Tab-separated table of C-alpha atoms in Angstrom:
chain	number	residue	atom	x	y	z
A	799	ALA	CA	15.433	-29.440	9.434
A	800	GLY	CA	15.389	-32.653	11.453
A	801	HIS	CA	15.603	-34.890	8.415
A	802	ASN	CA	18.462	-32.870	6.961
A	803	ALA	CA	20.297	-33.035	10.268
A	804	VAL	CA	19.994	-36.816	10.130
A	805	ASN	CA	21.188	-36.946	6.516
A	806	GLU	CA	24.233	-34.905	7.457
A	807	LEU	CA	24.982	-36.995	10.547
A	808	ILE	CA	24.749	-40.447	8.939
A	809	PRO	CA	28.010	-40.381	6.929
A	810	HIS	CA	30.031	-38.425	9.493
A	811	LEU	CA	28.996	-39.625	12.937
A	812	PRO	CA	31.394	-42.047	14.693
A	813	SER	CA	30.207	-45.657	14.953
A	814	THR	CA	30.046	-45.221	18.738
A	815	HIS	CA	27.069	-42.899	18.342
A	816	ARG	CA	23.479	-43.741	17.556
A	817	ILE	CA	20.886	-41.426	15.996
A	818	LEU	CA	17.327	-41.570	17.331
A	819	LEU	CA	14.894	-39.767	15.045
A	820	ILE	CA	11.638	-39.061	16.918
A	821	ASP	CA	8.485	-37.890	15.167
A	822	ALA	CA	4.863	-37.593	16.269
A	823	LEU	CA	3.611	-38.967	12.938
A	824	ALA	CA	4.271	-42.310	11.260
A	825	TYR	CA	5.018	-40.534	7.978
A	826	SER	CA	6.645	-37.412	6.664
A	827	SER	CA	4.967	-34.936	4.320
A	828	TRP	CA	6.173	-32.288	1.887
A	829	PRO	CA	4.292	-28.997	2.508
A	830	ILE	CA	5.379	-27.357	-0.765
A	831	ALA	CA	4.024	-30.186	-2.929
A	832	SER	CA	0.882	-30.378	-0.789
A	833	LEU	CA	-0.346	-27.179	-2.452
A	834	ARG	CA	-0.331	-29.022	-5.758
A	835	ALA	CA	-1.987	-32.044	-4.166
A	836	ALA	CA	-4.755	-29.793	-2.854
A	837	VAL	CA	-6.029	-28.812	-6.309
A	838	VAL	CA	-4.855	-31.390	-8.882
A	839	LEU	CA	-7.736	-33.763	-9.469
A	840	VAL	CA	-7.299	-35.697	-12.694
A	841	SER	CA	-4.812	-36.976	-15.251
A	842	TYR	CA	-4.389	-36.927	-19.004
A	843	ASP	CA	-2.795	-39.681	-21.047
A	844	HIS	CA	-0.482	-37.749	-23.339
A	845	SER	CA	2.109	-38.596	-25.933
A	846	ASP	CA	2.586	-35.306	-27.758
A	847	SER	CA	6.049	-33.890	-27.004
A	848	GLU	CA	4.652	-30.361	-26.763
A	849	MET	CA	2.805	-31.434	-23.605
A	850	ILE	CA	5.882	-32.518	-21.677
A	851	ILE	CA	5.571	-29.476	-19.420
A	852	ALA	CA	2.431	-31.013	-17.931
A	853	THR	CA	3.799	-34.511	-17.306
A	854	TRP	CA	4.030	-33.925	-13.568
A	855	LEU	CA	0.397	-32.886	-13.285
A	856	ILE	CA	-1.096	-36.325	-12.797
A	857	ALA	CA	-3.760	-37.912	-10.672
A	858	GLY	CA	-2.877	-39.159	-7.230
A	859	TRP	CA	-0.778	-36.226	-6.105
A	860	GLU	CA	-2.184	-36.785	-2.631
A	861	LYS	CA	-0.197	-40.036	-2.585
A	862	ARG	CA	2.986	-38.346	-3.761
A	863	VAL	CA	3.500	-35.886	-0.923
A	864	THR	CA	3.951	-38.393	1.905
A	865	GLN	CA	6.473	-41.085	2.784
A	866	PRO	CA	6.283	-43.669	5.587
A	867	LEU	CA	8.710	-42.715	8.344
A	868	THR	CA	10.531	-45.986	8.951
A	869	LYS	CA	14.073	-47.029	9.739
A	870	GLU	CA	14.367	-48.594	6.275
A	871	ALA	CA	13.325	-45.333	4.609
A	872	ILE	CA	15.755	-43.145	6.557
A	873	PHE	CA	18.848	-45.173	7.433
A	874	PRO	CA	21.131	-47.584	5.537
A	875	ALA	CA	20.490	-51.321	5.854
A	876	GLY	CA	21.945	-52.804	9.028
A	877	SER	CA	22.214	-49.423	10.714
A	878	ILE	CA	22.248	-49.102	14.513
A	879	HIS	CA	20.197	-45.911	14.210
A	880	GLN	CA	16.480	-45.922	14.960
A	881	VAL	CA	13.292	-44.137	13.956
A	882	ILE	CA	10.868	-43.700	16.847
A	883	ALA	CA	7.565	-42.964	15.132
A	884	PRO	CA	4.790	-42.418	15.704
A	885	ASN	CA	5.775	-41.154	19.122
A	886	LYS	CA	5.871	-37.767	20.779
A	887	VAL	CA	8.355	-36.086	23.063
A	888	VAL	CA	6.415	-34.739	26.038
A	889	GLU	CA	9.277	-33.395	28.155
A	890	LEU	CA	12.858	-32.215	27.734
A	891	ARG	CA	15.299	-33.051	30.516
A	892	GLU	CA	18.953	-32.223	30.895
A	893	SER	CA	20.264	-35.562	29.631
A	894	SER	CA	17.151	-37.262	28.313
A	895	VAL	CA	13.746	-36.802	26.746
A	896	VAL	CA	10.450	-38.297	27.901
A	897	LEU	CA	8.222	-39.952	25.306
A	898	GLU	CA	4.478	-40.437	25.197
A	899	HIS	CA	4.956	-44.166	24.516
A	900	PRO	CA	7.806	-46.491	25.628
A	901	PHE	CA	10.860	-47.126	23.485
A	902	GLU	CA	13.132	-50.050	24.312
A	903	GLY	CA	11.211	-50.602	27.535
A	904	SER	CA	11.097	-47.052	28.864
A	905	THR	CA	9.436	-43.719	28.140
A	906	GLU	CA	12.632	-41.910	29.168
A	907	VAL	CA	15.315	-41.941	26.485
A	908	PRO	CA	18.777	-40.920	27.710
A	909	PHE	CA	21.259	-39.229	25.403
A	910	PHE	CA	24.058	-41.445	26.706
A	911	VAL	CA	23.841	-45.154	27.540
A	912	SER	CA	26.860	-46.918	29.025
A	913	ALA	CA	27.782	-50.443	28.022
A	914	SER	CA	26.819	-51.728	31.482
A	915	SER	CA	23.343	-50.218	31.354
A	916	PRO	CA	20.341	-52.584	31.074
A	917	ASN	CA	19.297	-50.517	28.035
A	918	ALA	CA	22.694	-50.733	26.351
A	919	HIS	CA	22.602	-51.449	22.643
A	920	PRO	CA	23.803	-54.943	21.612
A	921	LEU	CA	26.740	-53.335	19.799
A	922	GLY	CA	28.073	-51.955	23.073
A	923	ASN	CA	28.774	-48.399	24.169
A	924	VAL	CA	26.457	-46.650	21.727
A	925	GLY	CA	26.475	-42.962	22.601
A	926	GLY	CA	30.218	-42.655	22.934
A	927	ASN	CA	31.726	-40.161	25.323
A	928	ALA	CA	29.151	-38.883	27.802
A	929	ASP	CA	30.154	-35.340	26.848
A	930	GLY	CA	28.650	-36.013	23.408
A	931	LYS	CA	25.083	-36.327	24.640
A	932	LYS	CA	23.064	-33.869	22.577
A	933	ALA	CA	19.623	-33.390	21.093
A	934	ILE	CA	18.522	-31.301	18.132
A	935	VAL	CA	15.069	-29.733	18.478
A	936	ALA	CA	13.500	-29.389	15.022
A	937	THR	CA	9.809	-29.215	15.844
A	938	GLY	CA	8.938	-26.918	12.937
A	939	ALA	CA	5.763	-24.866	12.729
A	940	SER	CA	2.053	-25.573	12.589
A	941	GLN	CA	-0.088	-24.961	9.522
A	942	GLY	CA	-3.499	-26.216	8.597
A	943	ILE	CA	-4.690	-28.468	5.793
A	944	PRO	CA	-3.507	-28.797	3.083
A	945	MET	CA	0.060	-27.731	3.958
A	946	ARG	CA	0.461	-30.030	6.944
A	947	PRO	CA	-1.482	-32.979	8.365
A	948	VAL	CA	-3.728	-32.658	11.381
A	949	ALA	CA	-1.861	-33.722	14.523
A	950	GLY	CA	-2.289	-37.431	15.141
A	951	SER	CA	-3.733	-38.215	11.708
A	952	SER	CA	-2.633	-41.275	9.779
A	953	GLU	CA	-1.110	-41.155	6.310
A	954	ALA	CA	-4.360	-42.466	4.810
A	955	GLU	CA	-6.393	-39.838	6.683
A	956	TYR	CA	-4.156	-37.032	5.428
A	957	GLN	CA	-4.406	-38.294	1.845
A	958	ALA	CA	-8.198	-38.529	2.153
A	959	ALA	CA	-8.280	-34.960	3.491
A	960	LEU	CA	-6.322	-33.776	0.432
A	961	VAL	CA	-8.775	-35.506	-1.920
A	962	LYS	CA	-11.700	-33.845	-0.163
A	963	TYR	CA	-9.889	-30.512	-0.435
A	964	GLN	CA	-9.502	-31.074	-4.182
A	965	GLU	CA	-13.200	-31.811	-4.586
A	966	ASP	CA	-14.337	-28.879	-2.434
A	967	PHE	CA	-12.044	-26.460	-4.265
A	968	ALA	CA	-13.282	-27.645	-7.670
A	969	ARG	CA	-16.943	-27.201	-6.665
A	970	SER	CA	-16.517	-23.713	-5.228
A	971	LYS	CA	-17.794	-20.631	-7.034
A	972	LYS	CA	-16.176	-17.876	-4.989
A	973	VAL	CA	-12.679	-18.593	-3.667
A	974	LEU	CA	-11.018	-16.275	-1.156
A	975	ILE	CA	-7.263	-16.588	-0.649
A	976	VAL	CA	-6.151	-14.737	2.478
A	977	GLY	CA	-2.516	-13.803	1.956
A	978	GLY	CA	-0.753	-13.147	-1.348
A	979	GLY	CA	2.594	-14.571	-0.340
A	980	ALA	CA	4.351	-17.616	-1.713
A	981	VAL	CA	1.856	-20.080	-0.207
A	982	GLY	CA	-1.290	-18.300	-1.373
A	983	LEU	CA	0.093	-17.795	-4.862
A	984	GLY	CA	1.327	-21.402	-4.864
A	985	LEU	CA	-2.169	-22.749	-4.289
A	986	LEU	CA	-3.549	-20.455	-6.987
A	987	GLY	CA	-0.828	-21.570	-9.400
A	988	GLY	CA	-1.770	-25.192	-8.817
A	989	PHE	CA	-5.370	-24.458	-9.739
A	990	LEU	CA	-4.453	-22.498	-12.851
A	991	THR	CA	-2.494	-25.449	-14.219
A	992	LEU	CA	-5.364	-27.861	-13.613
A	993	ILE	CA	-6.138	-30.154	-16.577
A	994	THR	CA	-9.101	-32.359	-17.409
A	995	PRO	CA	-9.219	-35.826	-19.001
A	996	SER	CA	-11.417	-34.668	-21.870
A	997	GLN	CA	-9.070	-31.913	-23.004
A	998	LYS	CA	-5.442	-31.486	-23.911
A	999	PRO	CA	-3.346	-29.867	-21.213
A	1000	LEU	CA	-3.198	-26.185	-22.017
A	1001	THR	CA	0.117	-24.401	-21.989
A	1002	HIS	CA	-1.064	-20.903	-21.064
A	1003	HIS	CA	-2.698	-19.833	-17.813
A	1004	GLN	CA	-5.033	-17.516	-19.735
A	1005	GLU	CA	-6.495	-20.460	-21.650
A	1006	LEU	CA	-6.753	-22.491	-18.446
A	1007	ARG	CA	-8.622	-19.698	-16.684
A	1008	GLU	CA	-11.131	-19.647	-19.503
A	1009	GLN	CA	-12.038	-23.243	-18.666
A	1010	HIS	CA	-13.360	-22.001	-15.306
A	1011	PRO	CA	-14.894	-18.634	-16.169
A	1012	ASP	CA	-17.574	-18.825	-13.469
A	1013	GLN	CA	-15.199	-19.329	-10.572
A	1014	GLU	CA	-14.453	-15.998	-8.930
A	1015	ILE	CA	-11.091	-15.842	-7.167
A	1016	THR	CA	-10.076	-13.053	-4.781
A	1017	ILE	CA	-6.727	-12.527	-3.065
A	1018	VAL	CA	-6.473	-10.211	-0.049
A	1019	HIS	CA	-2.909	-9.250	0.871
A	1020	ALA	CA	-1.767	-6.927	3.666
A	1021	LYS	CA	1.292	-5.655	1.784
A	1022	SER	CA	1.331	-3.055	-0.982
A	1023	HIS	CA	2.348	-5.754	-3.496
A	1024	VAL	CA	2.072	-9.537	-3.652
A	1025	LEU	CA	4.864	-11.523	-2.029
A	1026	ASP	CA	6.928	-9.242	0.217
A	1027	PRO	CA	9.038	-6.659	-1.659
A	1028	THR	CA	9.490	-4.484	1.435
A	1029	ALA	CA	11.912	-5.678	4.091
A	1030	ASP	CA	10.615	-5.764	7.650
A	1031	VAL	CA	12.199	-3.208	9.960
A	1032	PRO	CA	14.758	-5.039	12.146
A	1033	ARG	CA	14.089	-5.052	15.859
A	1034	THR	CA	16.375	-2.752	17.806
A	1035	ASP	CA	15.032	-3.367	21.300
A	1036	ALA	CA	16.749	-6.707	21.826
A	1037	GLY	CA	20.334	-7.805	22.161
A	1038	HIS	CA	19.470	-11.050	20.392
A	1039	HIS	CA	18.440	-11.338	16.774
A	1040	SER	CA	14.866	-12.188	15.821
A	1041	TYR	CA	13.434	-13.366	12.548
A	1042	SER	CA	12.253	-10.991	9.832
A	1043	SER	CA	11.142	-11.975	6.358
A	1044	PRO	CA	13.676	-11.171	3.624
A	1045	PRO	CA	12.240	-9.056	0.782
A	1046	THR	CA	11.439	-10.288	-2.709
A	1047	PRO	CA	12.192	-8.298	-5.906
A	1048	LEU	CA	9.582	-5.631	-6.636
A	1049	LYS	CA	9.782	-6.436	-10.344
A	1050	LEU	CA	8.681	-9.998	-9.608
A	1051	SER	CA	5.702	-8.780	-7.583
A	1052	LYS	CA	4.573	-6.414	-10.341
A	1053	THR	CA	4.948	-9.094	-13.007
A	1054	ILE	CA	2.765	-11.487	-11.016
A	1055	GLU	CA	0.182	-8.763	-10.428
A	1056	SER	CA	-0.104	-8.101	-14.163
A	1057	GLN	CA	-0.585	-11.820	-14.777
A	1058	LEU	CA	-3.299	-11.985	-12.121
A	1059	ALA	CA	-5.094	-9.069	-13.760
A	1060	ALA	CA	-4.971	-10.813	-17.131
A	1061	LEU	CA	-6.507	-13.891	-15.529
A	1062	HIS	CA	-9.323	-11.830	-13.989
A	1063	ILE	CA	-8.181	-12.598	-10.454
A	1064	ASN	CA	-9.451	-10.015	-7.970
A	1065	LEU	CA	-6.512	-8.605	-6.020
A	1066	ILE	CA	-7.008	-6.439	-2.920
A	1067	LEU	CA	-3.756	-5.001	-1.546
A	1068	SER	CA	-2.913	-3.129	1.670
A	1069	ASP	CA	-5.891	-4.621	3.454
A	1070	ARG	CA	-6.556	-7.460	5.867
A	1071	VAL	CA	-9.334	-9.972	6.385
A	1072	SER	CA	-10.979	-9.623	9.786
A	1073	ILE	CA	-10.818	-13.163	11.170
A	1074	PRO	CA	-13.538	-13.633	13.800
A	1075	SER	CA	-12.840	-15.628	16.936
A	1076	ALA	CA	-14.528	-18.976	17.388
A	1077	GLY	CA	-18.188	-18.693	18.415
A	1078	SER	CA	-18.364	-14.928	17.904
A	1079	VAL	CA	-20.494	-15.006	14.725
A	1080	SER	CA	-24.251	-15.634	14.944
A	1081	ASP	CA	-25.305	-14.355	11.510
A	1082	PRO	CA	-25.558	-17.427	9.207
A	1083	SER	CA	-24.663	-15.301	6.181
A	1084	ALA	CA	-21.409	-14.072	7.750
A	1085	TRP	CA	-18.096	-15.899	7.659
A	1086	ASP	CA	-17.319	-17.531	11.002
A	1087	GLY	CA	-13.547	-17.824	10.527
A	1088	SER	CA	-13.539	-21.441	9.357
A	1089	VAL	CA	-11.308	-22.510	6.482
A	1090	GLY	CA	-12.032	-24.586	3.402
A	1091	ALA	CA	-15.505	-25.149	1.973
A	1092	GLN	CA	-18.292	-23.099	3.521
A	1093	SER	CA	-21.968	-24.031	3.916
A	1094	GLY	CA	-22.878	-21.420	1.300
A	1095	ILE	CA	-21.827	-17.991	0.117
A	1096	LYS	CA	-20.508	-16.096	3.143
A	1097	THR	CA	-19.769	-12.410	3.668
A	1098	VAL	CA	-16.179	-11.788	4.722
A	1099	LYS	CA	-15.300	-8.435	6.260
A	1100	LEU	CA	-12.016	-6.612	5.672
A	1101	ASP	CA	-10.349	-4.138	8.007
A	1102	SER	CA	-11.014	-1.339	5.498
A	1103	GLY	CA	-14.762	-1.911	5.707
A	1104	LYS	CA	-14.953	-3.685	2.360
A	1105	VAL	CA	-16.646	-7.067	2.115
A	1106	VAL	CA	-15.876	-10.128	-0.030
A	1107	GLN	CA	-18.187	-13.013	-0.877
A	1108	ALA	CA	-16.766	-16.534	-0.574
A	1109	ASP	CA	-17.833	-20.156	-0.373
A	1110	PHE	CA	-14.241	-21.393	-0.015
A	1111	VAL	CA	-11.578	-19.766	2.165
A	1112	PHE	CA	-7.859	-20.504	2.170
A	1113	ILE	CA	-5.731	-18.764	4.819
A	1114	SER	CA	-2.004	-18.424	4.154
A	1115	THR	CA	-0.813	-15.761	6.556
A	1116	GLY	CA	2.087	-17.569	8.174
A	1117	ASN	CA	3.059	-20.402	10.501
A	1118	ARG	CA	2.918	-20.895	14.247
A	1119	PRO	CA	6.284	-22.127	15.571
A	1120	ASN	CA	6.070	-25.272	17.714
A	1121	VAL	CA	8.018	-24.163	20.777
A	1122	SER	CA	5.924	-25.526	23.656
A	1123	LEU	CA	8.453	-28.233	24.577
A	1124	VAL	CA	11.209	-25.692	25.084
A	1125	GLN	CA	8.871	-23.186	26.690
A	1126	ASN	CA	7.773	-25.770	29.258
A	1127	ALA	CA	11.400	-26.664	30.015
A	1128	ASP	CA	12.569	-23.054	30.357
A	1129	PRO	CA	10.537	-19.992	29.238
A	1130	LYS	CA	13.755	-17.943	29.162
A	1131	ALA	CA	14.917	-19.998	26.194
A	1132	LEU	CA	12.472	-18.175	23.901
A	1133	SER	CA	13.182	-15.020	21.903
A	1134	SER	CA	10.292	-13.289	20.142
A	1135	GLY	CA	8.313	-16.537	20.218
A	1136	LEU	CA	11.171	-18.631	18.810
A	1137	ILE	CA	13.740	-20.916	20.439
A	1138	ALA	CA	16.734	-18.700	21.188
A	1139	VAL	CA	19.959	-19.991	19.637
A	1140	ASP	CA	23.499	-18.672	19.326
A	1141	GLU	CA	25.665	-18.601	16.197
A	1142	TYR	CA	26.283	-22.340	16.620
A	1143	LEU	CA	22.535	-23.091	16.833
A	1144	ARG	CA	22.895	-24.041	20.497
A	1145	VAL	CA	19.866	-23.270	22.647
A	1146	ILE	CA	20.634	-20.365	24.969
A	1147	MET	CA	18.902	-18.654	27.857
A	1148	LEU	CA	17.920	-14.991	27.754
A	1149	CYS	CA	17.334	-12.553	30.538
A	1150	PHE	CA	16.321	-8.898	30.601
A	1151	VAL	CA	18.238	-6.147	32.354
A	1152	PHE	CA	17.512	-2.442	32.691
A	1153	VAL	CA	20.339	-0.340	31.304
A	1154	HIS	CA	18.326	2.834	31.748
A	1155	SER	CA	14.990	3.691	33.307
A	1156	SER	CA	13.283	3.317	29.924
A	1157	ILE	CA	15.553	0.846	28.148
A	1158	LEU	CA	15.179	-2.899	28.547
A	1159	MET	CA	17.973	-4.949	27.001
A	1160	GLN	CA	17.951	-8.682	26.317
A	1161	ILE	CA	21.207	-10.503	27.038
A	1162	VAL	CA	22.447	-14.075	26.944
A	1163	SER	CA	22.540	-15.911	30.230
A	1164	THR	CA	24.269	-19.213	30.970
A	1165	ASN	CA	21.867	-20.368	33.636
A	1166	PRO	CA	23.397	-23.549	35.128
A	1167	LYS	CA	20.009	-24.518	36.541
A	1168	SER	CA	18.362	-24.747	33.134
A	1169	VAL	CA	17.975	-28.231	31.669
A	1170	LEU	CA	18.616	-26.753	28.223
A	1171	THR	CA	21.892	-24.978	28.928
A	1172	SER	CA	24.404	-27.400	27.435
A	1173	ASN	CA	22.786	-30.300	25.613
A	1174	TYR	CA	20.350	-28.865	23.084
A	1175	TYR	CA	20.534	-27.442	19.569
A	1176	ALA	CA	17.574	-26.055	17.610
A	1177	ALA	CA	17.017	-25.593	13.877
A	1178	GLY	CA	14.285	-24.801	11.386
A	1179	ASP	CA	11.035	-22.861	11.724
A	1180	ALA	CA	11.064	-22.989	15.522
A	1181	ALA	CA	14.586	-21.572	15.941
A	1182	SER	CA	15.536	-17.887	16.128
A	1183	ALA	CA	18.429	-18.170	13.649
A	1184	PRO	CA	18.251	-15.269	11.153
A	1185	GLY	CA	17.326	-16.041	7.572
A	1186	TRP	CA	14.405	-17.339	5.569
A	1187	LYS	CA	11.811	-19.475	7.326
A	1188	THR	CA	11.494	-21.616	4.229
A	1189	SER	CA	12.278	-25.160	3.201
A	1190	GLN	CA	15.729	-24.048	2.036
A	1191	GLY	CA	16.403	-22.319	5.343
A	1192	ALA	CA	15.332	-25.362	7.364
A	1193	GLN	CA	17.532	-27.640	5.255
A	1194	ALA	CA	20.554	-25.413	5.771
A	1195	GLU	CA	20.003	-25.078	9.517
A	1196	GLY	CA	19.450	-28.806	10.014
A	1197	ALA	CA	22.654	-29.621	8.156
A	1198	GLY	CA	24.447	-26.820	10.018
A	1199	ALA	CA	23.431	-28.083	13.454
A	1200	ALA	CA	24.591	-31.579	12.520
A	1201	ALA	CA	27.927	-30.330	11.203
A	1202	LYS	CA	28.578	-28.363	14.382
A	1203	TYR	CA	27.850	-31.440	16.467
A	1204	VAL	CA	30.153	-33.615	14.340
A	1205	VAL	CA	32.957	-31.074	14.797
A	1206	ARG	CA	32.398	-31.175	18.539
A	1207	VAL	CA	32.549	-34.978	18.573
A	1208	SER	CA	35.723	-35.088	16.460
A	1209	THR	CA	37.612	-32.796	18.847
A	1210	TRP	CA	37.465	-35.143	21.829
């Protein structure tokens, strides 16, 4: 969302305004492609036209899902805009943010800098009208390896982690995929299109599965079908919208299930894996809740009482929105664990009022004491805007927040 906001701002923002893109990592990564990078190990030198469909399955995918986050990579040559990375925002203030490390001589970065300020940009009054001081919060959501890097890791460390993931996955004998949604099926799809240097790439998943007949794969999914063909029931206890996952076509789910059966993939529906808390498991034969390669074959318990054996566990049961910055600034700016925004993606405050002895209603409040009241937008996985919490949704929201800001600037 943040990157798309920047892309939308670059051609439309007045020359009096400067964009500061702040990111905790020195590189960006592509979570969707990381699923492929987690299982693709080797390449095949091909020339036969019938194998064109496999041309993108090549070695080094771990190097193809990241990009250094630099000014040259994001902005046009000679731009006044800046990339501040790696650096982390540690506090949100009304008209500034506080960084972990200094930028241009200070850890506090104001939204508006006058021409007379010691920190003024050489080009003059960068920031324009003081009323235009705004920030877009696009902090996304947290996921584990392989989808996203570990916080604070370098690009090389993330790539090395993906290679290790590839090797561990290839060596495993009993793979457990927790969650049969798009992410879990995406990782499985990457494995089923795996090719080896001693063989031609195979065009059918059935043939590919036969190359790994000893690897047992089990998917455990809480829904009655893979993906999510049943829409979540909308919340009716709040005056502000909250996110719910849009449904997928039932026909698609059933088609995928028939393909999984043909590939001898074990599919357990309407059940959940019991994930133990850290330090709660003493039995060495039982799964302790860790992900990735295990120290041997472990017994994994399901809520139904069933058990599954696994020496490799992949958990794909959702993201954790990164909202701590906003929560620390004003807890009332959260709605159902997400940053509360209005129809213009502006961060808003919420308060609760009793309309009846047993009815609690959530309403919008314009708290003048909140540092977030007037200067912040939010977009992407961390924001409460309705719609899909997917790459497409984040792209649309990032561009939307930027467009709304540009309109605001152009009306002065």
